[in-house]
Short mmCIF file of N, CA, C and O in Angstrom, two decimals:
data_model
loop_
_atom_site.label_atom_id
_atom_site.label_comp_id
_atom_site.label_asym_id
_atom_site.label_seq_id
_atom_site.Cartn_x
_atom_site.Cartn_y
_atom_site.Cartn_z
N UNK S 15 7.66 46.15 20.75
CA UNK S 15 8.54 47.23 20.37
C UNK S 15 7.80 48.55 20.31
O UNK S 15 8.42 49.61 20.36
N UNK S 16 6.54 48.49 20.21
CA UNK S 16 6.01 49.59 19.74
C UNK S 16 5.67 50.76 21.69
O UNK S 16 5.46 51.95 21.93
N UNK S 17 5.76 49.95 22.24
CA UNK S 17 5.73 50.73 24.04
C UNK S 17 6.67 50.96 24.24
O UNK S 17 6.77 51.71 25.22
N UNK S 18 8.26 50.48 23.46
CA UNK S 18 9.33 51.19 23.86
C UNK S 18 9.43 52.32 23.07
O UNK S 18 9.98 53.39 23.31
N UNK S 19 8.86 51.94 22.14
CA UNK S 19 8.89 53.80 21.01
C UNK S 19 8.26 54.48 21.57
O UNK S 19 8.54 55.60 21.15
N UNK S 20 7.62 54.55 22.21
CA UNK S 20 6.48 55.16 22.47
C UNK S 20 7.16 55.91 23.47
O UNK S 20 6.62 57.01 23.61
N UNK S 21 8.40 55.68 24.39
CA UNK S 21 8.73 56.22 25.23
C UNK S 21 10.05 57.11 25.27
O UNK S 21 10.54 57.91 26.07
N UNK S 22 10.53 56.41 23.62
CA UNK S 22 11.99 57.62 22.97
C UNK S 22 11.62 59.05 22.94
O UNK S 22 10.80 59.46 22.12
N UNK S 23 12.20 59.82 23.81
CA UNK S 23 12.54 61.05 23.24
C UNK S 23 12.33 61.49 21.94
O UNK S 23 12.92 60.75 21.15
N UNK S 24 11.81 62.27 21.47
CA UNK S 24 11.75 63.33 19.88
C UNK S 24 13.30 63.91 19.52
O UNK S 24 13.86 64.90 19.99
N UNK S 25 13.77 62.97 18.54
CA UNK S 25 15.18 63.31 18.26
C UNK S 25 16.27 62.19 18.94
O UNK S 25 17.49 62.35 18.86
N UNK S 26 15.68 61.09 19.58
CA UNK S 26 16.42 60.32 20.32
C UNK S 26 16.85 59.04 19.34
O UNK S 26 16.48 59.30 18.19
N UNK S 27 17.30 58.15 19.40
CA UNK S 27 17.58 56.82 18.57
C UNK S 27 16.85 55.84 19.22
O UNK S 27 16.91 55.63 20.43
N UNK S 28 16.11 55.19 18.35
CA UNK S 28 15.74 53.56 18.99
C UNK S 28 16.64 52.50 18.54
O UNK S 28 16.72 52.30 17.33
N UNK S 29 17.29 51.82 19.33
CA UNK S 29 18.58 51.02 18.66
C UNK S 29 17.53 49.52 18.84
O UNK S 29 16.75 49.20 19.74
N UNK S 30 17.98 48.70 17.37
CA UNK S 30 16.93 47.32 17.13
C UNK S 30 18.44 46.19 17.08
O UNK S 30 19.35 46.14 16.24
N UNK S 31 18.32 45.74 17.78
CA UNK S 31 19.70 45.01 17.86
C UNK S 31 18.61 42.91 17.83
O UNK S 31 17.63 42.35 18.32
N UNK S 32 19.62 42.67 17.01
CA UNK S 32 19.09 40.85 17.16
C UNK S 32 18.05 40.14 16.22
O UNK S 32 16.92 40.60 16.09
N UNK S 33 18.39 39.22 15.70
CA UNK S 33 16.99 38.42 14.97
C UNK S 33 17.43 37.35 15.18
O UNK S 33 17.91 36.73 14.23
N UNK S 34 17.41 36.78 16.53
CA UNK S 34 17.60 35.70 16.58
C UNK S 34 16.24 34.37 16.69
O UNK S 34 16.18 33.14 16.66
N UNK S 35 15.23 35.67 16.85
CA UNK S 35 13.42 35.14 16.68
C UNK S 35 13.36 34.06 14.80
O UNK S 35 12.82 33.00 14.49
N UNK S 36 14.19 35.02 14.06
CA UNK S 36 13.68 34.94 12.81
C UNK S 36 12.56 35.35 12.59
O UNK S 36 12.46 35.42 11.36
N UNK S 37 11.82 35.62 12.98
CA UNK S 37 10.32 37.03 12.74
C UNK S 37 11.05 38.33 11.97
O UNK S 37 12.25 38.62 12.03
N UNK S 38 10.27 38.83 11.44
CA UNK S 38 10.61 40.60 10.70
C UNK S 38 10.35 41.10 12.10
O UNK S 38 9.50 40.80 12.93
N UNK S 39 11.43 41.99 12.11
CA UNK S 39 11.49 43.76 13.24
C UNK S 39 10.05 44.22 12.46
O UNK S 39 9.87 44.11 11.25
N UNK S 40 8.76 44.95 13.77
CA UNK S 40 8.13 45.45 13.22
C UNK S 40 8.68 46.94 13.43
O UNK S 40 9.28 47.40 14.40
N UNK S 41 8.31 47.55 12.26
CA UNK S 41 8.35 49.21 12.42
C UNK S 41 7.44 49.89 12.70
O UNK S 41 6.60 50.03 11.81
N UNK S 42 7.21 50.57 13.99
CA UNK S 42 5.98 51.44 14.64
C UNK S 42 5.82 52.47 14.17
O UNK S 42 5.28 53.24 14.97
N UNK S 43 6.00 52.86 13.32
CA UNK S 43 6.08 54.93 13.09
C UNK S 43 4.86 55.14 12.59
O UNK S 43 4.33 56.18 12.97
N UNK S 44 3.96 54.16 11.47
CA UNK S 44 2.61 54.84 11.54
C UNK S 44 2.24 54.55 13.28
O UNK S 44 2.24 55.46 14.12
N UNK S 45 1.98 53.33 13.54
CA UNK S 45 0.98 53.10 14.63
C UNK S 45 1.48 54.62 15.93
O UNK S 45 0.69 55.31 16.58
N UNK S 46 2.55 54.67 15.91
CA UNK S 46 2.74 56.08 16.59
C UNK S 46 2.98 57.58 15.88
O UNK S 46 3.62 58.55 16.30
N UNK S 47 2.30 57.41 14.75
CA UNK S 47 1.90 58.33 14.46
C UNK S 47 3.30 59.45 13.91
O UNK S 47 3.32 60.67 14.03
N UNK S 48 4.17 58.72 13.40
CA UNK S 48 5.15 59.30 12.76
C UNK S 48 5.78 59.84 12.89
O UNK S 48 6.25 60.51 11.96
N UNK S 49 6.42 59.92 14.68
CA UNK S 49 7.51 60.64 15.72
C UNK S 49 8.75 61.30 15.48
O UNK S 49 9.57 60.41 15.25
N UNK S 50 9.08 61.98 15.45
CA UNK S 50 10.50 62.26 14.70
C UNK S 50 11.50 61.55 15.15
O UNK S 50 12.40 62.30 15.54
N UNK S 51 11.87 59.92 15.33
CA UNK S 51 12.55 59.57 15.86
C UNK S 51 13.58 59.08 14.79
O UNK S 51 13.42 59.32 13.60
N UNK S 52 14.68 58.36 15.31
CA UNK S 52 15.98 58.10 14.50
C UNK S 52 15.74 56.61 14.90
O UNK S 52 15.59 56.34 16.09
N UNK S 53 15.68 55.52 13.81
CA UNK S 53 15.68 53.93 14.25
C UNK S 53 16.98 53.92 13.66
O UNK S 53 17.30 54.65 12.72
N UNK S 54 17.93 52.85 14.37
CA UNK S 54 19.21 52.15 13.18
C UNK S 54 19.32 50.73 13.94
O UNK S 54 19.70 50.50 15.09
N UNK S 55 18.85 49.82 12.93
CA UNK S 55 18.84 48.52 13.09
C UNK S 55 20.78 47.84 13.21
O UNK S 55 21.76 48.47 12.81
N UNK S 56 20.79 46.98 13.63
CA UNK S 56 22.51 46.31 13.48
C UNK S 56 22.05 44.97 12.85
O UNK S 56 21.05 44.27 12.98
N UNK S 57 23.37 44.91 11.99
CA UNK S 57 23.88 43.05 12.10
C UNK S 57 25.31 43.31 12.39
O UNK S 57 25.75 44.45 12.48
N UNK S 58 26.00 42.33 12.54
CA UNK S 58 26.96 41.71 12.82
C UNK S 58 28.00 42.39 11.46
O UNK S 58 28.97 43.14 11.54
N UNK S 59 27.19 41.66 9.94
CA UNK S 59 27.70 41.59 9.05
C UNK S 59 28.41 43.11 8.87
O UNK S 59 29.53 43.22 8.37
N UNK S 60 27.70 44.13 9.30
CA UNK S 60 28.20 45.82 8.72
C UNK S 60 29.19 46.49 9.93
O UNK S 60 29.30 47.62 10.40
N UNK S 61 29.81 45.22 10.18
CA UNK S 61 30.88 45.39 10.98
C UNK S 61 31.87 44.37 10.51
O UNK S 61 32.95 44.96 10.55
N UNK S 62 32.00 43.53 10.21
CA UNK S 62 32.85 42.21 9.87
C UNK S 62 33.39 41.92 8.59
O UNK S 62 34.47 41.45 8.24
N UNK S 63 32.08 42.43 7.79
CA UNK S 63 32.58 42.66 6.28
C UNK S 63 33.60 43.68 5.85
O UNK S 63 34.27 43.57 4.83
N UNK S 64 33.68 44.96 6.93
CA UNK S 64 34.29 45.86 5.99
C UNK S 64 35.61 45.98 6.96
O UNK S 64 35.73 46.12 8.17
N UNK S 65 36.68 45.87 5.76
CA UNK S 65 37.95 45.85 6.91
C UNK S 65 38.49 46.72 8.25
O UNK S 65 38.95 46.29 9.30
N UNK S 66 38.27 48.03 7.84
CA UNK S 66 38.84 49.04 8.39
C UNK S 66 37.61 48.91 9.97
O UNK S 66 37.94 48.62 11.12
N UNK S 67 36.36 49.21 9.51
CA UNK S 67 35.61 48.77 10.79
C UNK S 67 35.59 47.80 11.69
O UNK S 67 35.30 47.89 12.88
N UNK S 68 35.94 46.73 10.99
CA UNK S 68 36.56 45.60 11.81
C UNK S 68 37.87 45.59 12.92
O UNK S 68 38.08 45.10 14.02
N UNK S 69 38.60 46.43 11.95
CA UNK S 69 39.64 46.80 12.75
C UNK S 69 39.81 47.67 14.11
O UNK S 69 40.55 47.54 15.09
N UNK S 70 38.82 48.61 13.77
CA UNK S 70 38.32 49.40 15.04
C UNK S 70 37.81 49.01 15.76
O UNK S 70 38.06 49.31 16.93
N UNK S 71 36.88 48.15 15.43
CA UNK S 71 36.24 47.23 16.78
C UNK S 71 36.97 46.57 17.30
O UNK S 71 37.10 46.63 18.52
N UNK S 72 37.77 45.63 16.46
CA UNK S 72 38.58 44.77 17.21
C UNK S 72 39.55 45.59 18.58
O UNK S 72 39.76 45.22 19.73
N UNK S 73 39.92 46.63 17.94
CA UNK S 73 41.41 47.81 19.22
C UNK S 73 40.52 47.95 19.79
O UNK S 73 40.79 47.54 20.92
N UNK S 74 39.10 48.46 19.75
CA UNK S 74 38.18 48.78 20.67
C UNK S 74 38.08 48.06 21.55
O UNK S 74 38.16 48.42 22.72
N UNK S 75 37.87 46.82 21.14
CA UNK S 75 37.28 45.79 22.78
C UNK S 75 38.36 45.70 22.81
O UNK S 75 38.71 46.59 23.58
N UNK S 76 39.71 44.91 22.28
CA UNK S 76 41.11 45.00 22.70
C UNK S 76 41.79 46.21 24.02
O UNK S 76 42.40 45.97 25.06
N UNK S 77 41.46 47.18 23.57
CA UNK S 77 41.11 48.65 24.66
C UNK S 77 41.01 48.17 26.01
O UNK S 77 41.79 48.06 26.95
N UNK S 78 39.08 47.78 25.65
CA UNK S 78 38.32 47.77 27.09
C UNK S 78 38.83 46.81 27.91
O UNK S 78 38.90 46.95 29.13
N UNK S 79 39.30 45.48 27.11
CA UNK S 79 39.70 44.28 27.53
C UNK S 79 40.83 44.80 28.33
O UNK S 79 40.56 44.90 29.53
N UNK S 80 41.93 45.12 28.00
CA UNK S 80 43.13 45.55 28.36
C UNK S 80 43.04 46.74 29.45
O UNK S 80 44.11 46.95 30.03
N UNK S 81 41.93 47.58 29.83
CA UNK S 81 42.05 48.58 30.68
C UNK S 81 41.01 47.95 31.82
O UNK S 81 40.99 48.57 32.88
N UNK S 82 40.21 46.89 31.73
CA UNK S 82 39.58 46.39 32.80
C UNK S 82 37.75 47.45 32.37
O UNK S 82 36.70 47.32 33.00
N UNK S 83 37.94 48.14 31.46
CA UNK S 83 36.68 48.71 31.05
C UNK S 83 35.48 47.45 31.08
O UNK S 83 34.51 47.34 31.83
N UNK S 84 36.04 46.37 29.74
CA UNK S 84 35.15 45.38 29.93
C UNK S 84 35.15 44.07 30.35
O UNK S 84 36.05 43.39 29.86
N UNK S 85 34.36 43.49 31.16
CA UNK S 85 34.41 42.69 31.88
C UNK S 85 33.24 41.61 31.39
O UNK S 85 32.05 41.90 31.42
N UNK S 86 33.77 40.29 30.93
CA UNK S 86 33.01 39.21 29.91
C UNK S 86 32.18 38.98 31.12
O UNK S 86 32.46 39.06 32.32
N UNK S 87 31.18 38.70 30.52
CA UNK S 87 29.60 38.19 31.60
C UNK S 87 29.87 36.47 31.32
O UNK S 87 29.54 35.72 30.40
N UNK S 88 30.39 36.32 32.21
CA UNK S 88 30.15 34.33 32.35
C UNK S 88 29.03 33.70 33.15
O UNK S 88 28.94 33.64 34.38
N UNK S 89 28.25 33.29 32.32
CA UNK S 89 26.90 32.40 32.83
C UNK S 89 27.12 31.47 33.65
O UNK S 89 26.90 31.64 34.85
N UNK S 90 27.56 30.38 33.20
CA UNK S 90 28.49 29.30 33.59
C UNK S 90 29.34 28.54 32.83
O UNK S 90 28.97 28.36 31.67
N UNK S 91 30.51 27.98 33.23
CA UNK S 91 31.34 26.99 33.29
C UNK S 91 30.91 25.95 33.08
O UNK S 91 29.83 25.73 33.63
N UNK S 92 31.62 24.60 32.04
CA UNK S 92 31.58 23.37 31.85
C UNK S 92 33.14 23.10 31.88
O UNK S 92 34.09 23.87 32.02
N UNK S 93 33.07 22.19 31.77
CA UNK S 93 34.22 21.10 31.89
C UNK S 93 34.31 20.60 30.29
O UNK S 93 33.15 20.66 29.89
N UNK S 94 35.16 20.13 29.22
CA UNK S 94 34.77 19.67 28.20
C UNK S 94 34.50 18.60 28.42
O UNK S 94 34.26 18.04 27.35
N UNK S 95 34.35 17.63 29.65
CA UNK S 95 33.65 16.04 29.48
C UNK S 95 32.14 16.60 29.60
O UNK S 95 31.21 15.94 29.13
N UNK S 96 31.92 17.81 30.24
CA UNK S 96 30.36 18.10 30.03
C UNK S 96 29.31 18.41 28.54
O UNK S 96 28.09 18.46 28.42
N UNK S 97 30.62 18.62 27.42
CA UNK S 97 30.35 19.11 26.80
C UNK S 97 28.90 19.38 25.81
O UNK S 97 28.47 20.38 25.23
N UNK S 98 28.43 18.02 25.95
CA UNK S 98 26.78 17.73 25.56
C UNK S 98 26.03 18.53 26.49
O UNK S 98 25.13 19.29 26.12
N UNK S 99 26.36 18.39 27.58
CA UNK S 99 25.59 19.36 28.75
C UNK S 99 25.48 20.81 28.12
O UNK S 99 24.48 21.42 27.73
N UNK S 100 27.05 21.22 28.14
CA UNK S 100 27.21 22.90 27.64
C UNK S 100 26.15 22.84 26.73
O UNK S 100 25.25 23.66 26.97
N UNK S 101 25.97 22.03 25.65
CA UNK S 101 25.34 22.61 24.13
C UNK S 101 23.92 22.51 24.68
O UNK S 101 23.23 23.47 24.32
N UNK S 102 23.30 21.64 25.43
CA UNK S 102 22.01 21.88 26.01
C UNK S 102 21.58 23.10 26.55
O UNK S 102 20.46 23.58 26.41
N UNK S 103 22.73 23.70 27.30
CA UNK S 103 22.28 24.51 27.93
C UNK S 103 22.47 25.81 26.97
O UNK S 103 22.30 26.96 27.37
N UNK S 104 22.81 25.49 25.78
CA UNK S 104 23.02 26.95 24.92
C UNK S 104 21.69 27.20 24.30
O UNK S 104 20.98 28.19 24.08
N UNK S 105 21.63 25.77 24.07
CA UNK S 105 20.18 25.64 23.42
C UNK S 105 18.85 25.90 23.56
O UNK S 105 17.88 26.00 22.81
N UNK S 106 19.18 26.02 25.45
CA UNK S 106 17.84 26.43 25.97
C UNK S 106 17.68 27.60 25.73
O UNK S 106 16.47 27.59 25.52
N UNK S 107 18.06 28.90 25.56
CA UNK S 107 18.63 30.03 25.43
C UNK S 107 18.54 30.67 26.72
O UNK S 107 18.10 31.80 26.54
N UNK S 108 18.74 30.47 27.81
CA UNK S 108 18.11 31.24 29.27
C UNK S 108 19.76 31.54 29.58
O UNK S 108 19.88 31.98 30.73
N UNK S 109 20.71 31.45 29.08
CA UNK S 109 21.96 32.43 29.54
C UNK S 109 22.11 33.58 29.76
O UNK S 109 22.24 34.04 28.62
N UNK S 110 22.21 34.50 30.51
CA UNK S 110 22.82 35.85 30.45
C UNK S 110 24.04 35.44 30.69
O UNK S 110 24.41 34.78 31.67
N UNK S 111 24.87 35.94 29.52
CA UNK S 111 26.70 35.84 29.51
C UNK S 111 27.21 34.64 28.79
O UNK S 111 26.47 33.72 28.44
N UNK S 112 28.36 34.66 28.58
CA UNK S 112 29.01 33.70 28.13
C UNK S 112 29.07 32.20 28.74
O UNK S 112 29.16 31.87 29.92
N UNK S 113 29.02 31.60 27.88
CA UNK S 113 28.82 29.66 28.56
C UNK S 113 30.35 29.60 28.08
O UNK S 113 30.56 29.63 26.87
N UNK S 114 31.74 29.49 29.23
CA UNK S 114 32.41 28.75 28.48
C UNK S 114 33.05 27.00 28.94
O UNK S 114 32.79 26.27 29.90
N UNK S 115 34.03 26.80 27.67
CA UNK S 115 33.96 25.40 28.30
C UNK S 115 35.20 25.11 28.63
O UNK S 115 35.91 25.38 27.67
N UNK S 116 35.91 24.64 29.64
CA UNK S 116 37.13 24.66 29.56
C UNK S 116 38.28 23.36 29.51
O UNK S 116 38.08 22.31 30.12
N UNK S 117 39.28 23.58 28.84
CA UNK S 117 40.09 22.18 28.10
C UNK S 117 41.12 21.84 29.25
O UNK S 117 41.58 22.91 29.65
N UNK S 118 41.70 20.70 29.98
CA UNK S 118 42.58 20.43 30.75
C UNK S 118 43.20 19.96 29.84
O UNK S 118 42.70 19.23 28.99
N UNK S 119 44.94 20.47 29.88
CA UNK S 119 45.52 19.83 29.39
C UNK S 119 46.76 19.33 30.32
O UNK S 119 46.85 19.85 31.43
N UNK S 120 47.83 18.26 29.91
CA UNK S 120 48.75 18.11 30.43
C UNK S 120 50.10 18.80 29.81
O UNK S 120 49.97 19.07 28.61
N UNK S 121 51.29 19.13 30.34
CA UNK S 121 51.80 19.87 29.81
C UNK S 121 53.00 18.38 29.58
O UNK S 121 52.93 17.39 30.31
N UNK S 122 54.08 18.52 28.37
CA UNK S 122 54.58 18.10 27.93
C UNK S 122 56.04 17.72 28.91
O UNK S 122 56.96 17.07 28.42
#
């Protein structure tokens, strides 16, 4: 982390997104010498917990979804008889995009 600070703009944001390591985010600002930069870390939670923000996010991707703005990244496809397969492969973590799995049903 500390070579990508190193390369923010003076006045720019370093955005710290993820702990899915479970390690502590280190913070560089001594080792670079105390940059005038802007860090803002995310969780999940300071979006989900509070209603009204939730709500905005939700119309938000609802939005993108609905105008073709955003477009879900699918890794790959399973079948649900694969389904032990799918969870292997979540597990490995080497996905870029969504793993989904999909249900056949018969209709009534």
């Amino acid at each position: 982390m500390v070579d990508l600070a190193r390369v923010v703009a003076p006045g720019s944001t370093l955005f710290l997104y993820g702990a899915l390591s479970g390690e502590a985010t280190p913070c560089p600002g001594f080792d670079l010498g105390m940059p005038a930069l802007n860090m803002r870390t995310y969780t999940l939670h300071g979006i989900t917990r509070d209603p009204e923000r939730l709500r905005r996010a939700e119309a938000f991707v609802a939005a993108g979804l609905g105008t073709g703005a955003f477009v879900p990244a699918v890794d790959r496809v399973f079948a649900l008889e694969e389904i032990a397969e799918a969870h292997r492969y979540l597990e490995a973590g080497a996905q870029v995009g969504k793993i989904v799995v999909t249900v056949e049903h018969e209709d009534a």
